[in-house]
PDB file of C-alpha atoms and ligand atoms in Angstrom:
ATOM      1  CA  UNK A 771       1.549 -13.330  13.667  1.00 94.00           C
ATOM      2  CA  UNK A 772       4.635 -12.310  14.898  1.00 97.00           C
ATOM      3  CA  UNK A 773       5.023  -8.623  14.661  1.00 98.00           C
ATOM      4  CA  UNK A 774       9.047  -6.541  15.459  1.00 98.00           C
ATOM      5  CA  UNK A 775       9.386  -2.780  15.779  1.00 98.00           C
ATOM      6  CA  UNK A 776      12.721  -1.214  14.025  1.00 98.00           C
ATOM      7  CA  UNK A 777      12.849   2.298  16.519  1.00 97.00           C
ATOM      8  CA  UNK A 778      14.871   4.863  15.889  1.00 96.00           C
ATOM      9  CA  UNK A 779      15.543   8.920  14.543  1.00 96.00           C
ATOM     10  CA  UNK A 780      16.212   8.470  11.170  1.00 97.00           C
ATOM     11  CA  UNK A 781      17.611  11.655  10.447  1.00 97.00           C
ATOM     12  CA  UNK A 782      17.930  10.549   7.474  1.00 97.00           C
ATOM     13  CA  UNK A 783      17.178   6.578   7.081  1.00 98.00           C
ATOM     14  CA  UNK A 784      20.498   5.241   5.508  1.00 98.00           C
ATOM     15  CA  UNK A 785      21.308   2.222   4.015  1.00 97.00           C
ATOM     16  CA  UNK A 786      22.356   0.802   7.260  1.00 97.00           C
ATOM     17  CA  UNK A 787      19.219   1.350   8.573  1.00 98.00           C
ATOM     18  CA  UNK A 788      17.592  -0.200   5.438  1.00 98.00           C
ATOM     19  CA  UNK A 789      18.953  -3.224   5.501  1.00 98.00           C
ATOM     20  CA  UNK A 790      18.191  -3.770   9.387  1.00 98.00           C
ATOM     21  CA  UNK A 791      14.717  -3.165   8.588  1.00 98.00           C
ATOM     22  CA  UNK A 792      14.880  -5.160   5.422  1.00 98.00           C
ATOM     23  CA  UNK A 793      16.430  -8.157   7.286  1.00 98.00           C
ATOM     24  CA  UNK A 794      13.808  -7.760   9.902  1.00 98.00           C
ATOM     25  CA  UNK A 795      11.181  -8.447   7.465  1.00 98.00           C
ATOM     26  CA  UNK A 796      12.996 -11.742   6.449  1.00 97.00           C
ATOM     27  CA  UNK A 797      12.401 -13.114  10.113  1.00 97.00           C
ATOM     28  CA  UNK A 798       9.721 -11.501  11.250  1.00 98.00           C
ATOM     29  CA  UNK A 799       5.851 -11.754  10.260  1.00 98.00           C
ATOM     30  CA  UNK A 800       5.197  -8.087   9.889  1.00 98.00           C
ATOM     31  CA  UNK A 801       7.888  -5.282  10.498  1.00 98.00           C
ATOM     32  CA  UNK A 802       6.694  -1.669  11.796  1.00 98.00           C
ATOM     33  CA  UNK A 803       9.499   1.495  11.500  1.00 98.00           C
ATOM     34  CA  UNK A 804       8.675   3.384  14.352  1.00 98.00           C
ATOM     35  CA  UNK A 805      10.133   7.102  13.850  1.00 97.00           C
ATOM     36  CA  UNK A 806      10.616   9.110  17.417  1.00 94.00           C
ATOM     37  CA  UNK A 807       8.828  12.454  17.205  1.00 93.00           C
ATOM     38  CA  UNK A 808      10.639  13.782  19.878  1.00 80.00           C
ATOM     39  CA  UNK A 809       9.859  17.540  19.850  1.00 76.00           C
ATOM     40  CA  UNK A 810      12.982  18.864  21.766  1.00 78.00           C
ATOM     41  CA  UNK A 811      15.210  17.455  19.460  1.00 82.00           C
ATOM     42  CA  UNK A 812      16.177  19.405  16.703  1.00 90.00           C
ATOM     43  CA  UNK A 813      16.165  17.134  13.375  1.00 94.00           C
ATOM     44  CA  UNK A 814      17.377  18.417   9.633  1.00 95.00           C
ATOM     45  CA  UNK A 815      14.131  16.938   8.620  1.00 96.00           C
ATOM     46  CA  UNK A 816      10.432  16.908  10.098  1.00 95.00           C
ATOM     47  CA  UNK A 817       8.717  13.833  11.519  1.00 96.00           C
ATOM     48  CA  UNK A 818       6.539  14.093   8.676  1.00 96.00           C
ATOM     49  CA  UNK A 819       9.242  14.175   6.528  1.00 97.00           C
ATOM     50  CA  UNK A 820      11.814  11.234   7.451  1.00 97.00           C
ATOM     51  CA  UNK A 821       8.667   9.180   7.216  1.00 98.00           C
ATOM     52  CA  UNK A 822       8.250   9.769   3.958  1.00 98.00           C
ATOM     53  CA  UNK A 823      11.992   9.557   3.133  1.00 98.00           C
ATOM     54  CA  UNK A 824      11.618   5.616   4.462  1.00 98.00           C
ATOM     55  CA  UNK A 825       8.026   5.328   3.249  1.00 97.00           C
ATOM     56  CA  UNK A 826      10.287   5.981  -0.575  1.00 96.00           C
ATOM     57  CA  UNK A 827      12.743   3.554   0.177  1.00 97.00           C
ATOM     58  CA  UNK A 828      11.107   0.490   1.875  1.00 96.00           C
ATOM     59  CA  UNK A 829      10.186  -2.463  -1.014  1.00 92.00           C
ATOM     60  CA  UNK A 830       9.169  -5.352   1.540  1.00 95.00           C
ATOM     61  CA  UNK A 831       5.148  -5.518   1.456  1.00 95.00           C
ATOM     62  CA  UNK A 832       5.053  -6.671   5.166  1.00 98.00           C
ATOM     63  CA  UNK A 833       6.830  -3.763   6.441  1.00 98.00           C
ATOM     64  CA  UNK A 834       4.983  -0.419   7.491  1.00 98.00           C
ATOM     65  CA  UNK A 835       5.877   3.097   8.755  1.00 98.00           C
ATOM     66  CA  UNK A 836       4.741   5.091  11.984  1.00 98.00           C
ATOM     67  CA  UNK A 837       5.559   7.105  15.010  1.00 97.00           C
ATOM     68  CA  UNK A 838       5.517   7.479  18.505  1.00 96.00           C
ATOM     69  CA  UNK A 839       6.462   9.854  20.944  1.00 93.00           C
ATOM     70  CA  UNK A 840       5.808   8.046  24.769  1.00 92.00           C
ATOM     71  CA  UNK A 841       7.467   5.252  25.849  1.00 95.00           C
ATOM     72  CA  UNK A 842       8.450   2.756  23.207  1.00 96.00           C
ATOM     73  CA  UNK A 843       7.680  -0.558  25.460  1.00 97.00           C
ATOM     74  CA  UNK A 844       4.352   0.879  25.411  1.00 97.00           C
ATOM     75  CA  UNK A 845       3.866   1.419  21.514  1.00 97.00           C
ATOM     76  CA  UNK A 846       4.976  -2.271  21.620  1.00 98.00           C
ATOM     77  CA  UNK A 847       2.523  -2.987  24.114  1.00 97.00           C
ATOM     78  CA  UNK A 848      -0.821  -1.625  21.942  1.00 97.00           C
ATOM     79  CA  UNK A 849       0.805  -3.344  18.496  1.00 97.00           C
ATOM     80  CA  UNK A 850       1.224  -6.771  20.326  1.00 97.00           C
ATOM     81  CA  UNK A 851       5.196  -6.915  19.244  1.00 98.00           C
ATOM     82  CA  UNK A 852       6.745  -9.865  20.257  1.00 98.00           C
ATOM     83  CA  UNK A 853      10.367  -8.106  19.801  1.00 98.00           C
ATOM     84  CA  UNK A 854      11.995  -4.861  19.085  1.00 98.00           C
ATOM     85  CA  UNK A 855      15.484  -5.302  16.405  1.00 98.00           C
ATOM     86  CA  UNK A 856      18.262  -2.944  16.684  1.00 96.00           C
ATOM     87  CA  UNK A 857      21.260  -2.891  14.384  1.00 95.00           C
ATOM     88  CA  UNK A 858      24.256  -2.971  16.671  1.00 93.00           C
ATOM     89  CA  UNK A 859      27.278  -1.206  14.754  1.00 91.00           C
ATOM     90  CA  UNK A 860      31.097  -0.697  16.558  1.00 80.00           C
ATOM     91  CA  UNK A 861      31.429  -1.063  20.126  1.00 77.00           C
ATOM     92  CA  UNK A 862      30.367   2.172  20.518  1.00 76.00           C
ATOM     93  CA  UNK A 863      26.356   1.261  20.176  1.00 80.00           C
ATOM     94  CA  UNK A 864      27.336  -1.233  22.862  1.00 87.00           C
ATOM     95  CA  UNK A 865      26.559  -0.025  26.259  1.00 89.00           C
ATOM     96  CA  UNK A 866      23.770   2.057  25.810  1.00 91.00           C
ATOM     97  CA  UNK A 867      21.932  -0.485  23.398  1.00 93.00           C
ATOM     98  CA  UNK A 868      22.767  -3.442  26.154  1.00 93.00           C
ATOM     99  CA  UNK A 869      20.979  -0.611  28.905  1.00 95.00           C
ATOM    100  CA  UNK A 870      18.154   0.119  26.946  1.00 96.00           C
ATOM    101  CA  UNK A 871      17.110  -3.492  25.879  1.00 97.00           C
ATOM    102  CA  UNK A 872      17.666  -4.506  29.839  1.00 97.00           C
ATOM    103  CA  UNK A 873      15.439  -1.260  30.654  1.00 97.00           C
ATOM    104  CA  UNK A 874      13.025  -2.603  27.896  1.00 97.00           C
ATOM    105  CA  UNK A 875      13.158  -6.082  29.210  1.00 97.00           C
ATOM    106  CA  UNK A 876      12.101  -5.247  32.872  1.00 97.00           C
ATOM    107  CA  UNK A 877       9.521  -2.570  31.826  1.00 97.00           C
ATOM    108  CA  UNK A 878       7.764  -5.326  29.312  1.00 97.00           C
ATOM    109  CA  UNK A 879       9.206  -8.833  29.610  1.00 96.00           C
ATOM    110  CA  UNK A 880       7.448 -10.229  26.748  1.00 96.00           C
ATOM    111  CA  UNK A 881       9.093  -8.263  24.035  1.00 97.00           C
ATOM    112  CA  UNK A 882      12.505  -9.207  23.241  1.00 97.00           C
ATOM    113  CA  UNK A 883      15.282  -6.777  22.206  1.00 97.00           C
ATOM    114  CA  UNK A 884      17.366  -8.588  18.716  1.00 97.00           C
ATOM    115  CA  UNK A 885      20.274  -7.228  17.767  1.00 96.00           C
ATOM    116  CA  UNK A 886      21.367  -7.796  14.170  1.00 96.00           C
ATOM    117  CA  UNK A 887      24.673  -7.128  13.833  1.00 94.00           C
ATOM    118  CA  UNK A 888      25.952  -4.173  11.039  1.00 95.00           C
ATOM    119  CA  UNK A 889      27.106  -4.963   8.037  1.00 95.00           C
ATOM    120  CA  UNK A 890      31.058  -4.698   7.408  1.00 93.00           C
ATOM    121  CA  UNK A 891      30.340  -1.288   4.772  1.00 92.00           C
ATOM    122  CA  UNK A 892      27.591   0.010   7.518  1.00 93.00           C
ATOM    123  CA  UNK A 893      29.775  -0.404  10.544  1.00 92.00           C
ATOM    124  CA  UNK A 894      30.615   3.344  10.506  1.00 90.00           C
ATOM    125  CA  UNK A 895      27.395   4.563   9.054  1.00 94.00           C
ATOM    126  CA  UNK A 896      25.275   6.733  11.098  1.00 95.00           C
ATOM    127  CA  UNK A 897      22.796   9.388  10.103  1.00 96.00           C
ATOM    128  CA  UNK A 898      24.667  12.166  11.391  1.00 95.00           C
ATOM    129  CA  UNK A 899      27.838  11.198   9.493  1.00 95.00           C
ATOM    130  CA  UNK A 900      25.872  11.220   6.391  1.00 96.00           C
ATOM    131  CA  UNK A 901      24.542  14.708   7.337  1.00 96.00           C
ATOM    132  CA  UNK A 902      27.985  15.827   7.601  1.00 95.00           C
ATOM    133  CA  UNK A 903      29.711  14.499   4.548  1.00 95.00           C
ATOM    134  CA  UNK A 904      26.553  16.135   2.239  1.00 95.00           C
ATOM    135  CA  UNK A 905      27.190  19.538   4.282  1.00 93.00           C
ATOM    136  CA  UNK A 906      30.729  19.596   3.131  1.00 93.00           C
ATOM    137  CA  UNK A 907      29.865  19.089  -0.306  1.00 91.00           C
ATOM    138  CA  UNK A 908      30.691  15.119   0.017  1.00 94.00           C
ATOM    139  CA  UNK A 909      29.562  12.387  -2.431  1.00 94.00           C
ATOM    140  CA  UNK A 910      26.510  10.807  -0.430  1.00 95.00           C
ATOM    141  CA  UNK A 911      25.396   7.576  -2.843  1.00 94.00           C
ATOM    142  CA  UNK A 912      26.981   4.974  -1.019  1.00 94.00           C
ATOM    143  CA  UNK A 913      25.191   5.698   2.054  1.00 97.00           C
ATOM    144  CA  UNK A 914      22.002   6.757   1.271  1.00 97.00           C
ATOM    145  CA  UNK A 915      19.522   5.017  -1.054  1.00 96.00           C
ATOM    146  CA  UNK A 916      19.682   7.253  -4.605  1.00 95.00           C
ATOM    147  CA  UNK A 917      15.666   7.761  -4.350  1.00 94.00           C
ATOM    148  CA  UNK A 918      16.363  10.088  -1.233  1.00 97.00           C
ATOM    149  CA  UNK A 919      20.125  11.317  -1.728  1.00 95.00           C
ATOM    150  CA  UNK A 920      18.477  14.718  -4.011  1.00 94.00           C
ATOM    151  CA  UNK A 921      16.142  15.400  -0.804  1.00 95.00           C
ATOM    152  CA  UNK A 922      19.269  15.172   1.611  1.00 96.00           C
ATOM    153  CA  UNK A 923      21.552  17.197  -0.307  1.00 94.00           C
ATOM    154  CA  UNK A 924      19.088  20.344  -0.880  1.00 93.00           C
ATOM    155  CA  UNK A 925      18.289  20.056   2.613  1.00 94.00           C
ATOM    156  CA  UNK A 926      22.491  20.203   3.838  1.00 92.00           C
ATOM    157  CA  UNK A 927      22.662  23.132   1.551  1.00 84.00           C
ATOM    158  CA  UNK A 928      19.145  24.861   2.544  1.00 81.00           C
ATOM    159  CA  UNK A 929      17.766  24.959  -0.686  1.00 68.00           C
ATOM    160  CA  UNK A 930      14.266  24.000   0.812  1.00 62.00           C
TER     161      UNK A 930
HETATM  162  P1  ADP B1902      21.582   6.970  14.120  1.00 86.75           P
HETATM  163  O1  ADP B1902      22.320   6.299  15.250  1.00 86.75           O
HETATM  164  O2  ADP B1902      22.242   6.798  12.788  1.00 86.75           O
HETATM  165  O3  ADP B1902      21.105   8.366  14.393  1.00 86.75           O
HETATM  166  P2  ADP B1902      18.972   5.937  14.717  1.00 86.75           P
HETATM  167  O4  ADP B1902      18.916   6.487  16.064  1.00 86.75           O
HETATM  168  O5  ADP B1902      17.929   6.361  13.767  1.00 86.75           O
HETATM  169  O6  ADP B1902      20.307   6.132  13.941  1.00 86.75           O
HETATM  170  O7  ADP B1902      19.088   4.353  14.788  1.00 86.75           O
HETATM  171  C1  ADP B1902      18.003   3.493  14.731  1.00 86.75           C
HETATM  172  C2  ADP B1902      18.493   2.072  14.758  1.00 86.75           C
HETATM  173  O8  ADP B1902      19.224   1.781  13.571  1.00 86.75           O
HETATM  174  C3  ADP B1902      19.448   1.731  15.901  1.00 86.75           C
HETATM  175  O9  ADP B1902      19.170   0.425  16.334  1.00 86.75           O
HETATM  176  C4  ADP B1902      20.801   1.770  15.287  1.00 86.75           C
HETATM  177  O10 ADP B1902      21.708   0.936  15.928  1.00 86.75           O
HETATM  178  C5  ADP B1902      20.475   1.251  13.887  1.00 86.75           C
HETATM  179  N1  ADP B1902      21.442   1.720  12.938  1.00 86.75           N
HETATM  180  C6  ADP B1902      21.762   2.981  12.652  1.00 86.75           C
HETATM  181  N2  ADP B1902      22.718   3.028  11.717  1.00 86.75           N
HETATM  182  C7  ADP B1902      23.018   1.733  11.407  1.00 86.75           C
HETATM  183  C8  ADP B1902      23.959   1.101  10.525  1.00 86.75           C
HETATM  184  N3  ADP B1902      24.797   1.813   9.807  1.00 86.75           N
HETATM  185  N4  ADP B1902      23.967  -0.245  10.469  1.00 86.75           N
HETATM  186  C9  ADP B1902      23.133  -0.964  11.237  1.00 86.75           C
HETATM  187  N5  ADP B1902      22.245  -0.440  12.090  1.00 86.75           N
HETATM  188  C10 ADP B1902      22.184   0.890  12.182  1.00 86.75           C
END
């Protein structure tokens, strides 16, 4: 069984991360959403809580959530993943995504980094852009799956 990791903060998952992960689970055997719990970096939501946020949104049955906090070579170690996918946006993503995988690649040469490239609407899509638009009192829904887009907004305003 081949088995891919889709890392990353998701703070809060978007629809560009959605369909990485969703496309992942078209190629791969099983798909595992690994959220960083990264203590020292402050998040709008809790580790806890962005899982739950994808947990909501994900439909695919071979795709499941979790977390790690070490190294992420060696979460793919302990799972056995043969590759770890990435959505590569603008040019931006670029260099540090082509140092990571390379870092990656020496660290654990059996697991593969994929890129799969951004949609044209996603291109400019990130998590914190989202954050910002909903904090200015902008409209969210093409961005954000509608199951989540209440949670996001009451948190940008601090209602809970
Ligand atoms: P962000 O950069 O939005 O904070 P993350 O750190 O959670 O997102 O990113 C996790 C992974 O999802 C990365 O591989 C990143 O390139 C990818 N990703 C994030 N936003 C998009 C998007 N709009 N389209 C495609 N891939 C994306």
């Amino acid at each position: 069984m081949k088995i891919a990791i889709c890392p990353g903060s998701f703070d809060p998952v978007t629809l560009g991360h959605l369909d990485i992960i969703e496309r992942a689970a078209d190629i791969f055997d099983k798909v595992i959403v690994v959220v960083a719990s990264n203590k020292s970096k402050k998040t709008l939501f809790t580790l806890e809580e962005r899982m739950e946020l994808i947990n909501r949104c994900i439909k695919n049955k071979n795709v499941s959530v979790d977390y790690h906090s070490g190294l992420l070579v060696d979460y793919a170690k302990e799972k056995g993943a043969v590759a770890i996918v990435k959505g590569l946006r603008a040019m931006s993503d670029f260099d540090y995504e082509f140092q990571q995988a390379l870092t990656n690649k020496s660290l654990y040469p059996e697991c593969e980094t994929v890129f799969l490239t951004a949609r044209g609407e996603n291109m400019f899509l990130s998590s914190s852009m989202v954050k910002e638009v909903c904090t200015l009192g902008g409209d969210i829904s093409s961005f954000v799956p509608e199951e989540i887009s209440k949670d996001i907004f009451k948190r940008c305003k601090g209602d809970f």
